[in-house]
XYZ file of C-alpha atoms in Angstrom:
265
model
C 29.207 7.186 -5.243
C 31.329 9.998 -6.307
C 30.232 11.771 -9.812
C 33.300 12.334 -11.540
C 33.471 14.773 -15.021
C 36.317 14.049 -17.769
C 37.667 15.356 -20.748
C 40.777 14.259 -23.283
C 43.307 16.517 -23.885
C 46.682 16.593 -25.883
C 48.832 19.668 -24.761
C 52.049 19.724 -26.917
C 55.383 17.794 -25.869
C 52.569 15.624 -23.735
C 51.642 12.073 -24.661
C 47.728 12.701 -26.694
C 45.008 11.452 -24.640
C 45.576 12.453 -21.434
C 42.237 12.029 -18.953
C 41.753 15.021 -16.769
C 38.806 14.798 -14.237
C 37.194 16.540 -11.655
C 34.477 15.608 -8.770
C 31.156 17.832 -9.871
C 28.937 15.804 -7.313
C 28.317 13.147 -4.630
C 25.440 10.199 -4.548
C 26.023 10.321 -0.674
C 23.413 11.085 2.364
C 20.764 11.440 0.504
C 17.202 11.478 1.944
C 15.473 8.569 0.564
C 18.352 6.115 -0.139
C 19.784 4.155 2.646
C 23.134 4.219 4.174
C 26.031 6.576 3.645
C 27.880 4.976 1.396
C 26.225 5.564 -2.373
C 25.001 2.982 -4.637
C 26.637 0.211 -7.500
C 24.843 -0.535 -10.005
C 22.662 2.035 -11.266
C 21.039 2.854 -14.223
C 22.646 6.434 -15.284
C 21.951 8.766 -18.355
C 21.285 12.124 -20.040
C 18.314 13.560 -20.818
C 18.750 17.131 -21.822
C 21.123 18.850 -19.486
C 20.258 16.380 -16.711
C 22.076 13.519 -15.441
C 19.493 10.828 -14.161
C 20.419 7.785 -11.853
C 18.183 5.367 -11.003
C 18.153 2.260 -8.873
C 21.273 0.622 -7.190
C 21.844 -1.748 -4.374
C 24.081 -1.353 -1.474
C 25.016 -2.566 1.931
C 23.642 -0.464 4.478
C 23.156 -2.535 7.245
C 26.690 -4.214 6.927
C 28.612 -6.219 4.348
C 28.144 -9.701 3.699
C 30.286 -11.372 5.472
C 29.159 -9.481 8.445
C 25.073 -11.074 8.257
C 24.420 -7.662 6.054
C 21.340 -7.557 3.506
C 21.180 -6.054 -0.028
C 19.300 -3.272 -0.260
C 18.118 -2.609 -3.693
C 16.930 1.033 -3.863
C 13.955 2.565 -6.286
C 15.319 5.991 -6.005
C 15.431 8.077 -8.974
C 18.082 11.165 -8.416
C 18.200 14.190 -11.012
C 20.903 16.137 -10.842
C 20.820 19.314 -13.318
C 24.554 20.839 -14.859
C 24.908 24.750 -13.733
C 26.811 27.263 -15.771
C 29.763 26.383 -13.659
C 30.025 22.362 -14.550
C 28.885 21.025 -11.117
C 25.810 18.758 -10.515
C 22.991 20.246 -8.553
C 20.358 17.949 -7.224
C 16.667 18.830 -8.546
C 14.553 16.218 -6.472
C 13.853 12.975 -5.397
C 10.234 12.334 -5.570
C 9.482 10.331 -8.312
C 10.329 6.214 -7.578
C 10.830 3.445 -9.931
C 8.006 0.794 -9.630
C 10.400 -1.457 -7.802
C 13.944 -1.518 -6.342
C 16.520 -2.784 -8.994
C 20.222 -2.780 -9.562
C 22.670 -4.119 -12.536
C 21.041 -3.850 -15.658
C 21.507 -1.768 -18.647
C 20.569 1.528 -19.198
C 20.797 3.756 -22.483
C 19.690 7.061 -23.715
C 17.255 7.249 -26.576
C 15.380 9.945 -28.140
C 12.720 8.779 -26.399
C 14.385 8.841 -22.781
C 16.830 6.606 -20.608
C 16.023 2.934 -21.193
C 17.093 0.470 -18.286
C 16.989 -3.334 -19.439
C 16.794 -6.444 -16.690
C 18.699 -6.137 -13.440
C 18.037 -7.874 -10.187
C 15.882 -7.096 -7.535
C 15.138 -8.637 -4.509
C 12.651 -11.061 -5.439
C 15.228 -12.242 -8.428
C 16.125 -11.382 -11.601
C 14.291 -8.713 -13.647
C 12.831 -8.900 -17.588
C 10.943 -5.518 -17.438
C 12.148 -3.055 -19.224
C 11.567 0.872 -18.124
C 11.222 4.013 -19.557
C 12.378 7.134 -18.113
C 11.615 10.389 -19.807
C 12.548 13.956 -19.347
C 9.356 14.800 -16.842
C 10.856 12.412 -14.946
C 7.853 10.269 -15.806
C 8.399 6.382 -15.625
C 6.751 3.509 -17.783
C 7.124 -0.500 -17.913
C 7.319 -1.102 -21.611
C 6.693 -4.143 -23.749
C 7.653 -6.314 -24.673
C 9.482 -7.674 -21.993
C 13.122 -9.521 -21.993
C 13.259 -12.656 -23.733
C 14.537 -14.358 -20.464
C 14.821 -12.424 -17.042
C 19.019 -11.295 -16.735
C 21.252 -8.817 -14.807
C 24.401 -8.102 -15.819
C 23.792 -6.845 -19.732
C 25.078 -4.022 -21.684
C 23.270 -1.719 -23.733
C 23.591 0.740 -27.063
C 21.526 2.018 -29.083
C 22.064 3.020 -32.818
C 19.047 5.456 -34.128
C 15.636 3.591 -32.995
C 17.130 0.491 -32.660
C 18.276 -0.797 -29.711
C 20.909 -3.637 -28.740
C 21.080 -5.804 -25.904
C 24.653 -7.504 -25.394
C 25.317 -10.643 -22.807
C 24.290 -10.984 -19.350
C 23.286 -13.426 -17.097
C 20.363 -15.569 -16.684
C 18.767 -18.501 -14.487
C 21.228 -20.804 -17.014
C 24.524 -18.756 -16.547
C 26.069 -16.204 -18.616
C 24.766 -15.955 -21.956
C 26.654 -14.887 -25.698
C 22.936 -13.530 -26.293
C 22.362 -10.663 -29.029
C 19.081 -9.230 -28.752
C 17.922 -6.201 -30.919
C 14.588 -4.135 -29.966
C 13.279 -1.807 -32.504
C 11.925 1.243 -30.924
C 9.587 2.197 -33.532
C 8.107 -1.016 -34.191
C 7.706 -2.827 -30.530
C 5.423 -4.716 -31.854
C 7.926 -6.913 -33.701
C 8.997 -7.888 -30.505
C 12.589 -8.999 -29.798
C 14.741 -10.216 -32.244
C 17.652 -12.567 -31.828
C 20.852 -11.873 -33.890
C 23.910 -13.266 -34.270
C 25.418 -14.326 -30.780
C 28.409 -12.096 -29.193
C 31.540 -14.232 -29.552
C 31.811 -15.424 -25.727
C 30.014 -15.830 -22.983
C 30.301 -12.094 -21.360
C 28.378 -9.888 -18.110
C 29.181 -6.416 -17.624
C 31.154 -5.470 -20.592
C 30.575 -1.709 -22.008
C 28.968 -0.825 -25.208
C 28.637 2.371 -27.407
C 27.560 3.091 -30.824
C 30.538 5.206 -32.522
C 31.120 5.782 -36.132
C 33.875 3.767 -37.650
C 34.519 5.710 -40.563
C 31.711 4.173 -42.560
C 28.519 3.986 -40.419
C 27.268 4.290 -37.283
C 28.712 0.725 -35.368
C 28.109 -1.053 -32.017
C 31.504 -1.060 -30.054
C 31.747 -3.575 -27.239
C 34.725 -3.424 -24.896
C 35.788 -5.913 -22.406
C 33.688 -7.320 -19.558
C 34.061 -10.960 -17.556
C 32.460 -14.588 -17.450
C 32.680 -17.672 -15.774
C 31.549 -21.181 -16.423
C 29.102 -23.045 -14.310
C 31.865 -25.161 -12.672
C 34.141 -21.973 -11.505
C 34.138 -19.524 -8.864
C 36.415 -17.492 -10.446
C 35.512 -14.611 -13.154
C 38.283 -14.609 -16.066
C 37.819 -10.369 -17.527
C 38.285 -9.546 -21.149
C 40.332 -6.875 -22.449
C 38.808 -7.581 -25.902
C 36.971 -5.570 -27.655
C 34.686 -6.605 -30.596
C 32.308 -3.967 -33.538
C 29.048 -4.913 -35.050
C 28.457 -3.474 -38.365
C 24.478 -3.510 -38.981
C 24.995 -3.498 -42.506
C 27.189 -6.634 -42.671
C 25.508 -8.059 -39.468
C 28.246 -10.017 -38.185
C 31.016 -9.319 -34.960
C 34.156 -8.588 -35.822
C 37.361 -8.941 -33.253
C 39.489 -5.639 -32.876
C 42.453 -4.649 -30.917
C 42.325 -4.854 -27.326
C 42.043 -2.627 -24.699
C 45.495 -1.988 -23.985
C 47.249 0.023 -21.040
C 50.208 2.512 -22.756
C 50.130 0.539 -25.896
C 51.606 -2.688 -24.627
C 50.037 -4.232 -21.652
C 46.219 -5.714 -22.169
C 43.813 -3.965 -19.441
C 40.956 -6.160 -18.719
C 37.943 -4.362 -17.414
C 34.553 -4.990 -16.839
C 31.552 -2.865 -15.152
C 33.314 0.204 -16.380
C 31.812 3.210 -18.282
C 32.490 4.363 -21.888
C 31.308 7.908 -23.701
């Protein structure tokens, strides 16, 4: 897994958004994970000025189609920003109670939050806590229903589960936890409009209040084996509390660009 840094820029005569980005670290033969070769799926944040990754699966032993396992690791890497922009690892020593890849992960005031995923007993419903000592809790309440594949946001203490899949398929499931009130457990809004795994999320102003933003991502039905990906992307307004379809993820202004499993800031 290479760690990559970005920025926007919009130098006159040039076209405005151009993405400029430079390697500032490596997830890569590190003691403690198996393999050369990184990790997918991680749960990744900021907490202060470190970058925390947790979790992942990989291949180590060989892919697939060569008789190769998954290896679901319960690493938890912190790499701290120097003066000069690169990542420098700070340790390796705390674990996550168990190995788990593809869920969602989000960072709250009170730490990086990673939702579901899939270990390798199954799918997970736990939901973790990681704070800035690097200490680790399983919170409750749990998931509704166990599911990898989800995206996360989170807008002030509240925080919103989007999609996913369970043991019935891919869900439209919109689940809302309130951080300051856990005791009011999980609540079910209004569904996404399709059926949707690893689509992106943020919370971003929209001019009038603080809105979830939820871009792309892909599905299939029970009967197909192949994923159809969204270039769609759709805003919640929590004070109208309803989706809303907006223009698409598009590549140059005219082409649609499906993605899914991608990263937004």
């Amino acid at each position: 897994m290479l760690l990559l840094s970005g920025k926007l820029s919009a130098n006159k005569g040039e076209p405005i958004n151009q993405i400029d980005q430079q390697p500032i670290g490596s997830i890569k033969d590190i003691e403690g994970i198996k393999g050369n070769e990184g990790l997918a799926g991680t749960f990744s944040g900021v907490i202060g000025n470190y970058l925390v990754v947790a979790g992942g699966s990989a291949f180590p032993e060989g892919k697939p189609w060569q008789g190769g396992t998954k290896y679901f690791s319960d690493a938890l890497i912190v790499f701290e920003r120097t003066e000069e922009g690169s990542l420098l690892q700070t340790g390796l020593s705390t674990k996550l109670p168990f190995g788990v890849a593809e869920g969602a992960s989000v960072t709250t005031d009170k730490g990086l939050i990673c939702v579901g995923g899939l270990t390798a007993n199954g799918l997970s419903d736990e939901v973790l806590l990681i704070t800035g000592n690097n200490g680790i809790s399983i919170e409750k309440p749990k998931l509704p229903k166990a599911t990898k594949g989800a995206t996360a946001a989170a807008i002030g203490s509240k925080l919103y589960v989007v999609g996913g899949e369970n043991t019935e398929g891919i869900t439209s499931d919109f689940l809302m936890l309130d951080l300051d009130n856990l005791s009011e457990g999980w609540q079910k809004l209004p569904d996404f409009p399709k059926t949707v795994t690893y689509a992106m999320a943020v919370a971003q102003m929209d001019g009038e209040e603080l809105s979830l933003h939820v871009f792309g991502g892909r599905s299939r039905s029970s009967s197909e084996q192949i994923n159809t990906f969204y270039s769609s992307v759709y805003r919640f307004r929590p004070s109208i509390g309803k989706w809303e379809k907006r223009q698409d993820i598009h590549l140059n202004r005219k082409k649609p660009l499906p993605s899914a499993a991608a990263a937004v800031a």
